[in-house]
PDB file of C-alpha atoms in Angstrom:
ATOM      1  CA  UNK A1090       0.000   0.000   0.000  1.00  0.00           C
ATOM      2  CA  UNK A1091       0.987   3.863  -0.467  1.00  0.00           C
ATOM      3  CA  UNK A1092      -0.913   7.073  -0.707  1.00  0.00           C
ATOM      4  CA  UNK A1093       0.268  10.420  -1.897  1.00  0.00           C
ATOM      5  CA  UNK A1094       0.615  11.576   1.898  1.00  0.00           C
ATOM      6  CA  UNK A1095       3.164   8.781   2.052  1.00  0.00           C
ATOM      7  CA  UNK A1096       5.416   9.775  -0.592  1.00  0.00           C
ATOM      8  CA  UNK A1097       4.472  13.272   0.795  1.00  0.00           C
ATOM      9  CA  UNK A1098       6.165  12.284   4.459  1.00  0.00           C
ATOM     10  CA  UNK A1099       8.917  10.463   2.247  1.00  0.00           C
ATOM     11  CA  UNK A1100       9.895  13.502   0.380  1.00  0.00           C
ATOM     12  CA  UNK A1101       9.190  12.104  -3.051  1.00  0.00           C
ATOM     13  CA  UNK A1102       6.873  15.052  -3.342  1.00  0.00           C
ATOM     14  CA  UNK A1103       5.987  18.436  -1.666  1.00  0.00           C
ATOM     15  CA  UNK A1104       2.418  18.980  -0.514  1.00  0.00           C
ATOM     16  CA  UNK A1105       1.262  20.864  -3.173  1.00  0.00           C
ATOM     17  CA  UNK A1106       2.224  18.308  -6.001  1.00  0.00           C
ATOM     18  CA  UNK A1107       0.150  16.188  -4.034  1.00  0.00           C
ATOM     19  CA  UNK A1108      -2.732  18.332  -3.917  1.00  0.00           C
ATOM     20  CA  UNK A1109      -2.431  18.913  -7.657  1.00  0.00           C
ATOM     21  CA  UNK A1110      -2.053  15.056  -8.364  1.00  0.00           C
ATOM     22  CA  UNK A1111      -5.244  14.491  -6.233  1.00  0.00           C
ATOM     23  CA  UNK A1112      -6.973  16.901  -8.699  1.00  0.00           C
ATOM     24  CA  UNK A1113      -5.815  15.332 -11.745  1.00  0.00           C
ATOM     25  CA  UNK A1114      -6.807  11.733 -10.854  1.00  0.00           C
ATOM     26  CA  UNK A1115     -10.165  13.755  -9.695  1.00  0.00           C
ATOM     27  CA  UNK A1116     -10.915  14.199 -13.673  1.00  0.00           C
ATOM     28  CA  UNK A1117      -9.581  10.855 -14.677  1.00  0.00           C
ATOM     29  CA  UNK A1118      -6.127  12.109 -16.187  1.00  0.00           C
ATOM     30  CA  UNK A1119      -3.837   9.637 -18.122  1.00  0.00           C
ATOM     31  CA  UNK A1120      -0.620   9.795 -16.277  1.00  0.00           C
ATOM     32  CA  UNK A1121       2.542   7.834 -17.423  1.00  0.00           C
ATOM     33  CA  UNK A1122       4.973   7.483 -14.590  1.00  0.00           C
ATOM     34  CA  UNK A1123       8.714   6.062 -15.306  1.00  0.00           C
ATOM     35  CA  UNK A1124      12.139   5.514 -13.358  1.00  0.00           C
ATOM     36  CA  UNK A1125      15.161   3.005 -13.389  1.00  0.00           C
ATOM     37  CA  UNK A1126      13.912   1.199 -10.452  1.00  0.00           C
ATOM     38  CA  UNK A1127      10.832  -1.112 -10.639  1.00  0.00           C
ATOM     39  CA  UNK A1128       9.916  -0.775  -6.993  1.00  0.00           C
ATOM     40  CA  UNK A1129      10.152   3.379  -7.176  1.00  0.00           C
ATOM     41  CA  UNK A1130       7.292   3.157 -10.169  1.00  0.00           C
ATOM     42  CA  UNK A1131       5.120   0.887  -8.527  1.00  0.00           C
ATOM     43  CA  UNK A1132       5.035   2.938  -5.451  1.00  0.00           C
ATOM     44  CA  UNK A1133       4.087   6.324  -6.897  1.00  0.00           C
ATOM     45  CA  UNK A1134       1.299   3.977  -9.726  1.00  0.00           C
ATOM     46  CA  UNK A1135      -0.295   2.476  -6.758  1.00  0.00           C
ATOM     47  CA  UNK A1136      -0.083   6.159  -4.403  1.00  0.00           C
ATOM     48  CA  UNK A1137      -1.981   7.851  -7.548  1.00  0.00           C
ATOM     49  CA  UNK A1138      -3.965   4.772  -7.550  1.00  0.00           C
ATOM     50  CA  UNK A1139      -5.249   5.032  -4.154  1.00  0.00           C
ATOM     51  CA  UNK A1140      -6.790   8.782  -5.230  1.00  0.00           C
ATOM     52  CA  UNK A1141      -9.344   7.407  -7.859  1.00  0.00           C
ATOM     53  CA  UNK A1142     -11.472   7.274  -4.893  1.00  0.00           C
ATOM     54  CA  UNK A1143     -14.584   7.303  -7.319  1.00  0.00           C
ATOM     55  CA  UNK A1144     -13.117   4.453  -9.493  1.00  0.00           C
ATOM     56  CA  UNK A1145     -13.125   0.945  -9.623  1.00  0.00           C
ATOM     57  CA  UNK A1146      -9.190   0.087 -10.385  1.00  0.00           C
ATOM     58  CA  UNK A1147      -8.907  -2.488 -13.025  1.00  0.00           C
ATOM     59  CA  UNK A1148      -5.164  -3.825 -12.035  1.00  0.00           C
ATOM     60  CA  UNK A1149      -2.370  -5.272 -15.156  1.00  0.00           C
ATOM     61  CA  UNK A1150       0.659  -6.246 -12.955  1.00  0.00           C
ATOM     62  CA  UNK A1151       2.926  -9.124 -12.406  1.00  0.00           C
ATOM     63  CA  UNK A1152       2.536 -11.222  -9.072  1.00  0.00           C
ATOM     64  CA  UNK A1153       0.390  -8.579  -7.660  1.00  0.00           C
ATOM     65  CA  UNK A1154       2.246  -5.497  -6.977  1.00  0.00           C
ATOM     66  CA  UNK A1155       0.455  -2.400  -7.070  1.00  0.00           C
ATOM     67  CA  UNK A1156      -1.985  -0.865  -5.276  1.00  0.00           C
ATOM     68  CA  UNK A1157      -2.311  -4.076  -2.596  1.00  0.00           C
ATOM     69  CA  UNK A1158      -5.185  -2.589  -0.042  1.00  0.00           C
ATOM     70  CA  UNK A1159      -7.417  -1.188  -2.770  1.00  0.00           C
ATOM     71  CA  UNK A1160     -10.977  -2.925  -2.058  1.00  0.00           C
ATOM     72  CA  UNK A1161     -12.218  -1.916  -5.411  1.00  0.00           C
ATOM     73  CA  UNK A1162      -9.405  -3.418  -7.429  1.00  0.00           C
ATOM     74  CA  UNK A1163     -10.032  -6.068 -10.604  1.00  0.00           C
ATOM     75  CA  UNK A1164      -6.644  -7.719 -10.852  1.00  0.00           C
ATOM     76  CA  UNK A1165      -5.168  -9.485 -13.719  1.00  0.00           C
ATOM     77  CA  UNK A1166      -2.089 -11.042 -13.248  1.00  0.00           C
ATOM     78  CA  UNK A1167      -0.361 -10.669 -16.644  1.00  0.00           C
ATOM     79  CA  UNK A1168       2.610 -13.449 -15.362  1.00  0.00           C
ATOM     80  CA  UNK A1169      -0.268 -16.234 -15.605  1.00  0.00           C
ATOM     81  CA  UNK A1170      -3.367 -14.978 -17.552  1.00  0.00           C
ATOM     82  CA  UNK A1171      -4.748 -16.886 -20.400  1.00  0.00           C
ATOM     83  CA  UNK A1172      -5.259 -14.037 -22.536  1.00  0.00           C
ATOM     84  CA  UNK A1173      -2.667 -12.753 -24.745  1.00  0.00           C
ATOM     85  CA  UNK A1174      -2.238  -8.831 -23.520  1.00  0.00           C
ATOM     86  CA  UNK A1175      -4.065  -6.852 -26.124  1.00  0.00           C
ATOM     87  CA  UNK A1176      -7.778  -9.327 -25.341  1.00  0.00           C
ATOM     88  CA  UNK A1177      -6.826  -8.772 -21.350  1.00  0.00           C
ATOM     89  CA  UNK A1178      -6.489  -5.014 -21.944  1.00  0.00           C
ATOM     90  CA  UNK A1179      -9.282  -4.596 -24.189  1.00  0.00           C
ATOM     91  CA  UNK A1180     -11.416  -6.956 -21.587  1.00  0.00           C
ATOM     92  CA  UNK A1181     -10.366  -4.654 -18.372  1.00  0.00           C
ATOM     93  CA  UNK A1182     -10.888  -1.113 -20.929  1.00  0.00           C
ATOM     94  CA  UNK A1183     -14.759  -2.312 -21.606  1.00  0.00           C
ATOM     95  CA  UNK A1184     -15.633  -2.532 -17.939  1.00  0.00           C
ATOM     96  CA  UNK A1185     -18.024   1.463 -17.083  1.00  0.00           C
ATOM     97  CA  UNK A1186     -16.896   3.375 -15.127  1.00  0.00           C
ATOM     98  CA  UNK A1187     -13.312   1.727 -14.593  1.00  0.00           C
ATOM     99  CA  UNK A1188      -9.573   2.860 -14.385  1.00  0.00           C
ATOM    100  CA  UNK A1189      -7.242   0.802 -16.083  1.00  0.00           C
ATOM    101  CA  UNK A1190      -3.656   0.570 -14.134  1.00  0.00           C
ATOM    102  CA  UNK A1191      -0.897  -1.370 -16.456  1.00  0.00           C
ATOM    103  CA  UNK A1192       2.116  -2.081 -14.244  1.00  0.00           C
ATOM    104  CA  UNK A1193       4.375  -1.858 -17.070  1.00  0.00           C
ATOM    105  CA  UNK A1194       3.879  -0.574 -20.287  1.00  0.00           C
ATOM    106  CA  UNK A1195       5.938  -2.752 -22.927  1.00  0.00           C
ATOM    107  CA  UNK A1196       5.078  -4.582 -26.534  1.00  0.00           C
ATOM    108  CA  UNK A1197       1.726  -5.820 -27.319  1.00  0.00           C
ATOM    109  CA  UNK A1198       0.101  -3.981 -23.652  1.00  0.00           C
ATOM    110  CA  UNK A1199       1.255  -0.774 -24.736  1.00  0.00           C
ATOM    111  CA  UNK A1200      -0.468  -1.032 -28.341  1.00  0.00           C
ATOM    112  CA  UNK A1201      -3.335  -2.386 -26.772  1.00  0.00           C
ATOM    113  CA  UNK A1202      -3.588   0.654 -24.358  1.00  0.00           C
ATOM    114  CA  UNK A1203      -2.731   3.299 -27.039  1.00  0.00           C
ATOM    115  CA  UNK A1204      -5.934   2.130 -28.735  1.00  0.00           C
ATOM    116  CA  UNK A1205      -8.351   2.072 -25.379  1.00  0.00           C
ATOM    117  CA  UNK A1206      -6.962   5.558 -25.308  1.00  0.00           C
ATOM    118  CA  UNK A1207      -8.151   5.884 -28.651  1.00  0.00           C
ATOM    119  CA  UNK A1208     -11.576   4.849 -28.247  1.00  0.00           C
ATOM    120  CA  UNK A1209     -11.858   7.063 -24.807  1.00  0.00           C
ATOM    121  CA  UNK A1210     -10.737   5.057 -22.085  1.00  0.00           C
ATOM    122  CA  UNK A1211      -9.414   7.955 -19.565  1.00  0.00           C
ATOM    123  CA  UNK A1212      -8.008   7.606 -15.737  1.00  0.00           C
ATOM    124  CA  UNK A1213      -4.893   5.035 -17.601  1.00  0.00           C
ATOM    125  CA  UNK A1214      -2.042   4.931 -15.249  1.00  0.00           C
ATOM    126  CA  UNK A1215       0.662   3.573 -16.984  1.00  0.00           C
ATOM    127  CA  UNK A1216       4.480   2.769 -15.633  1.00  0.00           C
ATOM    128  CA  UNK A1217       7.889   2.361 -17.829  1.00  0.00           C
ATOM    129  CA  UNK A1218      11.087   1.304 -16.544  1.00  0.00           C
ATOM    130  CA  UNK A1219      13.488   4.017 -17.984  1.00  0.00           C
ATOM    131  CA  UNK A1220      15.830   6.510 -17.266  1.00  0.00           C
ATOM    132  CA  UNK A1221      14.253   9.677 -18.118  1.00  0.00           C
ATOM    133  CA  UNK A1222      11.345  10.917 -20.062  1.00  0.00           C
ATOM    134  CA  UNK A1223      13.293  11.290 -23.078  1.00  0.00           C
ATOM    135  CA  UNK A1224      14.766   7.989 -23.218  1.00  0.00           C
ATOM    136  CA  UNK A1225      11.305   6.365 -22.425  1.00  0.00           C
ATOM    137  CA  UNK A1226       9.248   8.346 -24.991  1.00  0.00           C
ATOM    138  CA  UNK A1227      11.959   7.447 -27.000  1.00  0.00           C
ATOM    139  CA  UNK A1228      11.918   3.372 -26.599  1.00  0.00           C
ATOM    140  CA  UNK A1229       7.746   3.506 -26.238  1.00  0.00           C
ATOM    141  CA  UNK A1230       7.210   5.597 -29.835  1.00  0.00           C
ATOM    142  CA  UNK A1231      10.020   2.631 -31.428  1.00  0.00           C
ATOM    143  CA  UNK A1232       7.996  -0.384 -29.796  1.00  0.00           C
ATOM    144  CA  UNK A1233       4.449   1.143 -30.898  1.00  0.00           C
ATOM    145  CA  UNK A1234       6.082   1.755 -34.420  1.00  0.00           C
ATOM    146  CA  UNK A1235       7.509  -1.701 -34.605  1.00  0.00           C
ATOM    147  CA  UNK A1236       4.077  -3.448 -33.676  1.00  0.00           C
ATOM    148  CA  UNK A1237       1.927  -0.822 -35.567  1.00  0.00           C
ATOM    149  CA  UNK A1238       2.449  -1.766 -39.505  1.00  0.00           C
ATOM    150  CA  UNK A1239       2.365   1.487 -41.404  1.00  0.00           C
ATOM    151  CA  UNK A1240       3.082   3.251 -38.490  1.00  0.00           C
ATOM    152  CA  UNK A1241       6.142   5.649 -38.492  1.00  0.00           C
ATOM    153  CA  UNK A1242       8.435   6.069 -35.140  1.00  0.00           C
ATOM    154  CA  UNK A1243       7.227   9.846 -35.924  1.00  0.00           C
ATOM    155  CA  UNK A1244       3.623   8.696 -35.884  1.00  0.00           C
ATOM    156  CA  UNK A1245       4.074   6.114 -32.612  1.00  0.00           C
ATOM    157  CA  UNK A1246       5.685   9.153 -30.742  1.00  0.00           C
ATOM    158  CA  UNK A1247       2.797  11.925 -31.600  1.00  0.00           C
ATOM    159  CA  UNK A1248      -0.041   9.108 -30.817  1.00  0.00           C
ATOM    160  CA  UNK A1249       2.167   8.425 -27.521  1.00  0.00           C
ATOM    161  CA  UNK A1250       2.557  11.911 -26.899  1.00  0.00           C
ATOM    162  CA  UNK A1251      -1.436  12.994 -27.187  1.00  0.00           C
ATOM    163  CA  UNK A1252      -2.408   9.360 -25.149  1.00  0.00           C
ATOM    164  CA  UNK A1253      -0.949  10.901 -21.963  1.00  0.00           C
ATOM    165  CA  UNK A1254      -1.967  14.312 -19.973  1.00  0.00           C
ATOM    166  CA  UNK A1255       1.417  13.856 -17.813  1.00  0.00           C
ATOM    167  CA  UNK A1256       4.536  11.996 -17.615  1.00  0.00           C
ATOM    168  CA  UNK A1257       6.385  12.036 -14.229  1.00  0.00           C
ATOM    169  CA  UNK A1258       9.846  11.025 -13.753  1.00  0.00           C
ATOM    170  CA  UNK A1259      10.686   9.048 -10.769  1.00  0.00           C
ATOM    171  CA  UNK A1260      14.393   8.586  -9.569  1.00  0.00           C
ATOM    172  CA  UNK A1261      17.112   8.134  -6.927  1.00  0.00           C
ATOM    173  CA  UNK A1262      19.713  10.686  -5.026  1.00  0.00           C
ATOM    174  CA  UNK A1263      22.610   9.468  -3.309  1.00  0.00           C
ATOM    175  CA  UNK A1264      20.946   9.375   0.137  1.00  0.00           C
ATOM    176  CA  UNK A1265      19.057   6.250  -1.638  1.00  0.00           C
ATOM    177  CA  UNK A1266      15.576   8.398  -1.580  1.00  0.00           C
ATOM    178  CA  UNK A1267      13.448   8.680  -4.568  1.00  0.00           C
ATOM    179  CA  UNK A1268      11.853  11.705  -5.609  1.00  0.00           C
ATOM    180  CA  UNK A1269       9.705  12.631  -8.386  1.00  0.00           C
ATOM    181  CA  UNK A1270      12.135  14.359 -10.356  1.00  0.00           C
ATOM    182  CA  UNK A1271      10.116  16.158 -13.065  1.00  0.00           C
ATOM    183  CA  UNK A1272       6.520  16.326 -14.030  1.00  0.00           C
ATOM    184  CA  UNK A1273       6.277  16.770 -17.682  1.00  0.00           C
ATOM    185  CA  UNK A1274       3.307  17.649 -19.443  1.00  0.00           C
ATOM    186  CA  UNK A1275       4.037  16.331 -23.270  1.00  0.00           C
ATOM    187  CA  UNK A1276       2.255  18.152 -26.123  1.00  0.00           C
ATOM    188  CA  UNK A1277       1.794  17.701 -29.654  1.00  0.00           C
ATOM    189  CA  UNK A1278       0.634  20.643 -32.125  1.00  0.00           C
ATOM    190  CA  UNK A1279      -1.467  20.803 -35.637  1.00  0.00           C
ATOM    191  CA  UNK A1280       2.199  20.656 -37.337  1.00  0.00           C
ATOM    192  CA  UNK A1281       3.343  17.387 -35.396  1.00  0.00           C
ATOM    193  CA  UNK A1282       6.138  19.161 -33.416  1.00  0.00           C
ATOM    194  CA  UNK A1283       6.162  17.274 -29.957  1.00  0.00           C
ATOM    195  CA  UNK A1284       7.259  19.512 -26.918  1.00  0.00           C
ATOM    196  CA  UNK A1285       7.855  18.392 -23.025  1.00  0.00           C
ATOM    197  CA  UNK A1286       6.373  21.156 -20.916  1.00  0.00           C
ATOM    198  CA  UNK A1287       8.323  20.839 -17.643  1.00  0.00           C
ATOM    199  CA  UNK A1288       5.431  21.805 -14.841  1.00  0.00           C
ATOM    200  CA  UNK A1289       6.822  20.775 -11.767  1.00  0.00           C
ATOM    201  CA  UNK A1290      10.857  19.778 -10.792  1.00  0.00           C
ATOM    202  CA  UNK A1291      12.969  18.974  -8.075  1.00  0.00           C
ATOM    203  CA  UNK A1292      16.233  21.113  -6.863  1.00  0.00           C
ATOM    204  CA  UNK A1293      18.787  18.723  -5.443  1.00  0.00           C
ATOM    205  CA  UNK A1294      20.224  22.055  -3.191  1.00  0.00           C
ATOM    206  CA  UNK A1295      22.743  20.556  -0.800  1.00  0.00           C
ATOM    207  CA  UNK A1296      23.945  17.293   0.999  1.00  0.00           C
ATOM    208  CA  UNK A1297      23.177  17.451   4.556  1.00  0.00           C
ATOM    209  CA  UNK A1298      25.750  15.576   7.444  1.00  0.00           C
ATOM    210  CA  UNK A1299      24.674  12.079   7.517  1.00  0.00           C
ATOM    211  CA  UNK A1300      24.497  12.036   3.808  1.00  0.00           C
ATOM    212  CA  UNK A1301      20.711  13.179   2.987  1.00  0.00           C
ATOM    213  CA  UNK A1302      20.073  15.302   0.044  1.00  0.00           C
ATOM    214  CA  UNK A1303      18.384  18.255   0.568  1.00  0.00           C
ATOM    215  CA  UNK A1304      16.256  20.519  -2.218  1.00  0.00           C
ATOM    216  CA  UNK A1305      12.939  22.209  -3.223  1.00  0.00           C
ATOM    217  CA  UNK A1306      10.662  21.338  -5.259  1.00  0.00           C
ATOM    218  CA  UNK A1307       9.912  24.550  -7.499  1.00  0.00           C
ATOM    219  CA  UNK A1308       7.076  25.139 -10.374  1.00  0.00           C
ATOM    220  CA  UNK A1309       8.718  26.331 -13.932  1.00  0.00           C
ATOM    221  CA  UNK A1310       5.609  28.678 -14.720  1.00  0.00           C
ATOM    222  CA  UNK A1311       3.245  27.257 -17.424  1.00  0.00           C
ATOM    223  CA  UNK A1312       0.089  26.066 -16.446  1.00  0.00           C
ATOM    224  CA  UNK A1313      -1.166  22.025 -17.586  1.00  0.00           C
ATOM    225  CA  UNK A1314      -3.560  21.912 -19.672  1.00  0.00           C
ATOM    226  CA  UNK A1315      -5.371  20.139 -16.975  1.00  0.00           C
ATOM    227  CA  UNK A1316      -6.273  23.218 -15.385  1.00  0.00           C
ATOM    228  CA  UNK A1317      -8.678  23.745 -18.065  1.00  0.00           C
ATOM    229  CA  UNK A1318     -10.638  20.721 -17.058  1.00  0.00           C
ATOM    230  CA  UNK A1319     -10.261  21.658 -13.456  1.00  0.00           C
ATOM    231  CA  UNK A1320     -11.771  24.693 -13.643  1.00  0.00           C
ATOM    232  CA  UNK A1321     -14.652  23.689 -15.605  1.00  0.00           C
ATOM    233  CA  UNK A1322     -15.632  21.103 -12.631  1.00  0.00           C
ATOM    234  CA  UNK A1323     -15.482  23.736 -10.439  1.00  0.00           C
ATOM    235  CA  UNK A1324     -11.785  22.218  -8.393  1.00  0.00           C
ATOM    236  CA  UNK A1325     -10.632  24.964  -6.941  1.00  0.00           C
ATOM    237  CA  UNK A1326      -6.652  25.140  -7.403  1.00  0.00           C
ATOM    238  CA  UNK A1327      -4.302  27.698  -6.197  1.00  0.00           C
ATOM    239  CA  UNK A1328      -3.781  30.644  -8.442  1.00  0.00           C
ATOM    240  CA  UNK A1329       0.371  30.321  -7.152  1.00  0.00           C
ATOM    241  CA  UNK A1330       1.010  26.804  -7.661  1.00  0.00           C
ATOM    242  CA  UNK A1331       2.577  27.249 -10.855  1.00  0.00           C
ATOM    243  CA  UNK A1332       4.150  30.239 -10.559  1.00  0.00           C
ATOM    244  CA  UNK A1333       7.893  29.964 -11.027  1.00  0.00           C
ATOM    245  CA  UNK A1334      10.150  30.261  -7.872  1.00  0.00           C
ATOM    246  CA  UNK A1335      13.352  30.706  -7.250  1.00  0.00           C
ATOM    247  CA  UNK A1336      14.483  27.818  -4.631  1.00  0.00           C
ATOM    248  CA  UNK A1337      15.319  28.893  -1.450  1.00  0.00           C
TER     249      UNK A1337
END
């Protein structure tokens, strides 16, 4: 089990992330979250997991390892199921009123989810093992491309792009703590051109005694395009929380 005010008291994000990740799951965002370490994604999947209060959770994972105390929860263990993964993911995508959670997001699953996307399956949590954002939007757009027939890695990587309202990017200091290190809001305009709007990211600042890394998280200015859909549900949001600031 983990909630948001876990990773809050962990450090992996400030209050106010929180708040604004509450909102987002609030109007059934898709949210992509990847990091190196298998554990570190699974943890912040099944905190964001645990704030579709209004959801039933229909679980993809291996062996059971997100989101363990969630009441609601269809799982589907993709280790022993006897559908291949695009019939399990179009099964768990046709249940109302559902959220589909995919563990990891890799060959024939991700295609599979691209297209629920498609057909307007919204609240997806999805989780990559990766590096970075670039390097996993990178390796996702080549794998759609290369089980998509006609599909261009140019194609695969807009598609990929306008399938997900954020991207966070989990990872690990020195002191062995993971924070989320950047939440990236990726857009796609009429011409194609794909940009990462960086929304939220985290200062490393200074190494305390005893070895614990110390920073801030800060806002870079722009405003999600979430916001939009906030607003028009009436979620009230802090007029500051984007605002850049200089870490102190």
């Amino acid at each position: 089990e983990c909630t948001l005010d876990e990773l809050v008291r962990e450090g992996t994000i400030s209050r106010a992330i929180a708040t604004f990740l509450t909102h987002c799951m609030t109007v059934r965002g898709n949210v992509l979250v990847l990091g190196a370490r298998p554990a570190s994604v699974a943890r912040v999947l099944s905190a964001l997991s645990d704030a579709m209060v209004e959801r039933q959770l229909v679980i993809l994972d291996e062996h059971f390892q997100l989101a363990g105390s969630a009441a609601t929860a269809i799982r589907l263990d993709l280790a022993t199921a006897a559908l291949d993964q695009t019939r399990l993911v179009d099964f768990a995508a046709s249940i109302p009123e559902s959220s589909l959670v995919v563990e990891r997001l890799e060959g024939r699953t991700l295609t599979a989810v691209l297209e629920a996307i498609v057909r307007g399956a919204n609240g997806v949590l999805a989780g990559m093992h990766c590096n970075d954002v670039e390097q996993g939007l990178t390796r996702l757009a080549t794998s759609h491309a290369a089980a998509s027939p006609g599909v261009s890695v140019d194609t695969a990587r807009q598609n990929l792009v306008s399938s997900f309202d954020l991207v966070l990017e989990v990872g690990s200091y020195s002191d062995g703590r993971d924070r989320v290190r950047r939440i990236i809001e990726p857009t796609c305009d009429p011409s194609g051109s794909i940009q990462l709007l960086e929304i939220f990211s985290f200062v490393a600042e200074r190494t305390a005694t005893g070895g614990s890394v110390e920073g801030t998280f800060v806002a870079s200015g722009p405003e999600p395009k979430l916001m939009d859909e906030l607003r028009s549900r009436g979620i009230q949001v802090d007029a500051t929380l984007f605002h850049r600031a200089t870490p102190s």
